[in-house]
Amino acid sequence: MQKPLYPLKFNPILKDKIWGGEKLSKYLNKASNSTQVGESWEISDVEGDISVVINGALKGQSLKDLLKDYHSNLVGEKNYEQFGDKFPLLIKFIDAKQDLSIQLHPDDKLAAERHNSFGKTEMWHVMQSDEDSNLIVGFNQKVTPEKYLQHLEDKTLTDILNFDKVKKGDTYFIEVGRVHAIGAGVMLAEIQQTSDITYRVYDWDRVDDQGNERELHNDLAIDAIDFNMKDDFRVAYSKTKNQSNKMVSCQYFTTNYIQIDSELEKENDFDSFVIYICVDGQAELITSNGSETIKEGETLLLPAAIKNYTLKAAHAEVLEVYV
């Protein structure tokens, strides 16, 4: 007999990176003594990095196990029909102590052809940033493939890139093909398709402890870059308290912002799981099958089978994500 589903927490999967730091342990209480933790994978179905439940009766079960056992009760009927036993989203926290490489991600078509993977549409929500920290998103002028390649060869790529200074709460939507990078001093939450496919085009001539540069993917990247100069990546959203405020809605996910200072009755009528990412404060998610608390830097998965629940907090800011 199946155990009833309830709000699920997963063990964070921590990733040391050449550009990582200590904010994920310092600010978000991730258990690590490393000085180079770059990412905490909160909910992952990426092969080799499958999340494992750490709370309740299903503790020790992997996300893959849950999908095989619970099907649409976990993810919703339409999602199970489309994705089967593959969870469609990857949720991360990222700390950039140094600048990340300048990179982009392929679309679904290229990713399927080349890597047997989903593409990687993503969004960022800044949780903390040092003074004068920035994100790189897109180009600052009209760029042709020829012009791009010349700047790449001359090591002047940053001359044609768009730098945005950021602060807590700033949110960006990064479509496939858009050149981008997280700048030094930024800690953020990232919501993305389940994919680990990145085309790195410039890495600041950085070397590791052995003096080796990281691999670049310029041959693959040139066909994947979107050279259209669009300025539609900054996300404007309302912060009306105790309601879901739309941030991003695309074919891969919808993300809302909720600022809670009381009790909020919710109904899941999306035919989807709902993910709650706490980006400030602390909230309690209460269901008939049990309740769970999330603090800043924690993530919860609410199974699709749970339709009615309550969010309760004296103060919390959460991102609400579903497919």
mmCIF file of C-alpha atoms in Angstrom, residues 150-308:
data_model
loop_
_atom_site.group_PDB
_atom_site.id
_atom_site.type_symbol
_atom_site.label_atom_id
_atom_site.label_comp_id
_atom_site.label_asym_id
_atom_site.label_seq_id
_atom_site.Cartn_x
_atom_site.Cartn_y
_atom_site.Cartn_z
ATOM 1 C CA GLN A 150 35.954 38.880 -34.058
ATOM 2 C CA HIS A 151 35.453 40.108 -30.488
ATOM 3 C CA LEU A 152 35.846 36.551 -29.248
ATOM 4 C CA GLU A 153 39.149 36.193 -31.098
ATOM 5 C CA ASP A 154 40.371 39.595 -29.882
ATOM 6 C CA LYS A 155 39.373 38.769 -26.261
ATOM 7 C CA THR A 156 37.147 41.856 -26.238
ATOM 8 C CA LEU A 157 33.837 40.014 -25.923
ATOM 9 C CA THR A 158 32.884 42.002 -22.818
ATOM 10 C CA ASP A 159 32.876 45.204 -24.906
ATOM 11 C CA ILE A 160 29.647 44.112 -26.618
ATOM 12 C CA LEU A 161 27.904 42.550 -23.606
ATOM 13 C CA ASN A 162 25.195 44.131 -21.460
ATOM 14 C CA PHE A 163 26.129 44.553 -17.762
ATOM 15 C CA ASP A 164 23.323 45.195 -15.236
ATOM 16 C CA LYS A 165 23.981 46.204 -11.629
ATOM 17 C CA VAL A 166 21.645 44.230 -9.388
ATOM 18 C CA LYS A 167 20.169 44.216 -5.898
ATOM 19 C CA LYS A 168 18.097 41.845 -3.790
ATOM 20 C CA GLY A 169 14.775 41.034 -5.421
ATOM 21 C CA ASP A 170 15.875 41.693 -9.010
ATOM 22 C CA THR A 171 14.614 38.954 -11.308
ATOM 23 C CA TYR A 172 15.740 37.951 -14.812
ATOM 24 C CA PHE A 173 14.329 35.582 -17.416
ATOM 25 C CA ILE A 174 17.048 33.911 -19.482
ATOM 26 C CA GLU A 175 15.795 32.391 -22.699
ATOM 27 C CA VAL A 176 17.760 29.751 -24.591
ATOM 28 C CA GLY A 177 20.432 31.199 -26.830
ATOM 29 C CA ARG A 178 20.891 34.339 -24.743
ATOM 30 C CA VAL A 179 24.512 35.007 -23.756
ATOM 31 C CA HIS A 180 24.746 35.537 -19.990
ATOM 32 C CA ALA A 181 26.840 35.277 -16.825
ATOM 33 C CA ILE A 182 26.404 35.754 -13.082
ATOM 34 C CA GLY A 183 28.845 38.353 -11.774
ATOM 35 C CA ALA A 184 31.019 38.139 -8.675
ATOM 36 C CA GLY A 185 29.202 38.920 -5.417
ATOM 37 C CA VAL A 186 25.742 37.686 -6.452
ATOM 38 C CA MET A 187 23.756 34.943 -4.687
ATOM 39 C CA LEU A 188 20.539 33.900 -6.367
ATOM 40 C CA ALA A 189 17.842 31.284 -6.800
ATOM 41 C CA GLU A 190 17.668 29.664 -10.224
ATOM 42 C CA ILE A 191 14.683 27.881 -11.753
ATOM 43 C CA GLN A 192 15.356 26.008 -14.981
ATOM 44 C CA GLN A 193 14.457 23.100 -17.190
ATOM 45 C CA THR A 194 16.075 19.835 -16.143
ATOM 46 C CA SER A 195 19.292 20.138 -18.097
ATOM 47 C CA ASP A 196 22.980 20.488 -17.330
ATOM 48 C CA ILE A 197 23.926 21.538 -20.884
ATOM 49 C CA THR A 198 25.969 24.749 -20.934
ATOM 50 C CA TYR A 199 28.015 26.198 -23.788
ATOM 51 C CA ARG A 200 30.894 28.141 -22.230
ATOM 52 C CA VAL A 201 32.287 30.767 -24.633
ATOM 53 C CA TYR A 202 34.702 32.769 -22.455
ATOM 54 C CA ASP A 203 36.092 32.079 -18.978
ATOM 55 C CA TRP A 204 38.172 35.182 -18.242
ATOM 56 C CA ASP A 205 41.384 33.237 -19.095
ATOM 57 C CA ARG A 206 40.981 31.533 -15.720
ATOM 58 C CA VAL A 207 42.996 28.414 -14.766
ATOM 59 C CA ASP A 208 42.499 25.765 -12.075
ATOM 60 C CA ASP A 209 45.005 24.590 -9.434
ATOM 61 C CA GLN A 210 46.810 22.553 -12.088
ATOM 62 C CA GLY A 211 47.078 25.509 -14.451
ATOM 63 C CA ASN A 212 44.422 24.180 -16.836
ATOM 64 C CA GLU A 213 41.793 26.340 -18.493
ATOM 65 C CA ARG A 214 38.245 25.032 -18.521
ATOM 66 C CA GLU A 215 36.862 23.697 -21.769
ATOM 67 C CA LEU A 216 35.158 26.161 -24.110
ATOM 68 C CA HIS A 217 32.367 25.203 -26.501
ATOM 69 C CA ASN A 218 32.566 27.864 -29.196
ATOM 70 C CA ASP A 219 32.004 25.483 -32.122
ATOM 71 C CA LEU A 220 28.741 24.321 -30.560
ATOM 72 C CA ALA A 221 27.745 27.767 -29.312
ATOM 73 C CA ILE A 222 27.813 29.710 -32.581
ATOM 74 C CA ASP A 223 24.729 27.878 -33.911
ATOM 75 C CA ALA A 224 22.899 28.279 -30.613
ATOM 76 C CA ILE A 225 23.361 32.026 -29.944
ATOM 77 C CA ASP A 226 20.399 34.361 -30.290
ATOM 78 C CA PHE A 227 21.880 37.496 -31.879
ATOM 79 C CA ASN A 228 18.665 39.510 -31.632
ATOM 80 C CA MET A 229 19.183 42.547 -29.426
ATOM 81 C CA LYS A 230 16.227 42.251 -27.046
ATOM 82 C CA ASP A 231 15.783 44.072 -23.754
ATOM 83 C CA ASP A 232 12.970 41.943 -22.344
ATOM 84 C CA PHE A 233 14.881 39.932 -19.757
ATOM 85 C CA ARG A 234 14.227 42.059 -16.647
ATOM 86 C CA VAL A 235 11.124 40.840 -14.822
ATOM 87 C CA ALA A 236 8.732 43.412 -13.341
ATOM 88 C CA TYR A 237 6.379 42.013 -10.716
ATOM 89 C CA SER A 238 3.970 43.169 -8.034
ATOM 90 C CA LYS A 239 4.703 42.625 -4.336
ATOM 91 C CA THR A 240 1.119 42.728 -3.069
ATOM 92 C CA LYS A 241 1.091 40.835 0.215
ATOM 93 C CA ASN A 242 -0.639 37.510 0.784
ATOM 94 C CA GLN A 243 -1.359 36.703 -2.820
ATOM 95 C CA SER A 244 0.429 35.109 -5.767
ATOM 96 C CA ASN A 245 2.038 37.796 -7.930
ATOM 97 C CA LYS A 246 2.977 36.628 -11.441
ATOM 98 C CA MET A 247 6.682 36.888 -12.252
ATOM 99 C CA VAL A 248 7.403 34.593 -15.198
ATOM 100 C CA SER A 249 5.088 32.447 -17.287
ATOM 101 C CA CYS A 250 6.558 30.441 -20.157
ATOM 102 C CA GLN A 251 5.909 27.044 -21.709
ATOM 103 C CA TYR A 252 8.307 25.393 -19.248
ATOM 104 C CA PHE A 253 7.269 26.893 -15.905
ATOM 105 C CA THR A 254 5.286 29.593 -14.143
ATOM 106 C CA THR A 255 6.805 31.425 -11.176
ATOM 107 C CA ASN A 256 4.921 33.673 -8.756
ATOM 108 C CA TYR A 257 6.170 35.832 -5.896
ATOM 109 C CA ILE A 258 4.346 35.700 -2.546
ATOM 110 C CA GLN A 259 5.055 37.884 0.468
ATOM 111 C CA ILE A 260 3.282 36.362 3.465
ATOM 112 C CA ASP A 261 2.551 37.953 6.847
ATOM 113 C CA SER A 262 -0.577 36.023 7.862
ATOM 114 C CA GLU A 263 -2.402 32.851 6.755
ATOM 115 C CA LEU A 264 -3.038 32.270 3.072
ATOM 116 C CA GLU A 265 -5.495 29.576 1.974
ATOM 117 C CA LYS A 266 -4.369 28.009 -1.305
ATOM 118 C CA GLU A 267 -5.875 25.650 -3.855
ATOM 119 C CA ASN A 268 -3.747 23.730 -6.329
ATOM 120 C CA ASP A 269 -5.838 23.716 -9.502
ATOM 121 C CA PHE A 270 -2.844 23.711 -11.883
ATOM 122 C CA ASP A 271 -2.731 19.912 -12.462
ATOM 123 C CA SER A 272 0.912 20.183 -11.393
ATOM 124 C CA PHE A 273 3.246 19.812 -8.476
ATOM 125 C CA VAL A 274 4.020 23.153 -6.786
ATOM 126 C CA ILE A 275 7.508 24.075 -5.596
ATOM 127 C CA TYR A 276 8.003 26.654 -2.859
ATOM 128 C CA ILE A 277 11.418 28.302 -2.575
ATOM 129 C CA CYS A 278 11.884 30.442 0.528
ATOM 130 C CA VAL A 279 13.997 33.494 -0.332
ATOM 131 C CA ASP A 280 13.491 35.396 2.924
ATOM 132 C CA GLY A 281 12.066 34.714 6.385
ATOM 133 C CA GLN A 282 10.258 31.507 7.318
ATOM 134 C CA ALA A 283 6.925 29.973 6.330
ATOM 135 C CA GLU A 284 4.852 26.929 7.227
ATOM 136 C CA LEU A 285 2.994 24.890 4.608
ATOM 137 C CA ILE A 286 0.056 23.076 6.213
ATOM 138 C CA THR A 287 -1.836 20.196 4.605
ATOM 139 C CA SER A 288 -4.188 17.477 5.826
ATOM 140 C CA ASN A 289 -1.253 15.045 5.429
ATOM 141 C CA GLY A 290 1.111 17.045 7.606
ATOM 142 C CA SER A 291 2.914 20.366 7.662
ATOM 143 C CA GLU A 292 6.455 21.449 6.971
ATOM 144 C CA THR A 293 8.432 24.621 7.670
ATOM 145 C CA ILE A 294 10.745 26.247 5.153
ATOM 146 C CA LYS A 295 13.322 28.864 6.048
ATOM 147 C CA GLU A 296 15.332 31.142 3.787
ATOM 148 C CA GLY A 297 17.374 28.891 1.502
ATOM 149 C CA GLU A 298 15.019 25.905 1.742
ATOM 150 C CA THR A 299 12.744 24.360 -0.872
ATOM 151 C CA LEU A 300 9.565 22.260 -0.674
ATOM 152 C CA LEU A 301 7.813 20.113 -3.261
ATOM 153 C CA LEU A 302 4.035 19.935 -2.864
ATOM 154 C CA PRO A 303 2.711 16.875 -4.741
ATOM 155 C CA ALA A 304 -0.025 17.450 -7.311
ATOM 156 C CA ALA A 305 -2.427 15.176 -5.412
ATOM 157 C CA ILE A 306 -2.624 17.698 -2.545
ATOM 158 C CA LYS A 307 -5.216 20.246 -3.643
ATOM 159 C CA ASN A 308 -5.929 22.374 -0.553
#
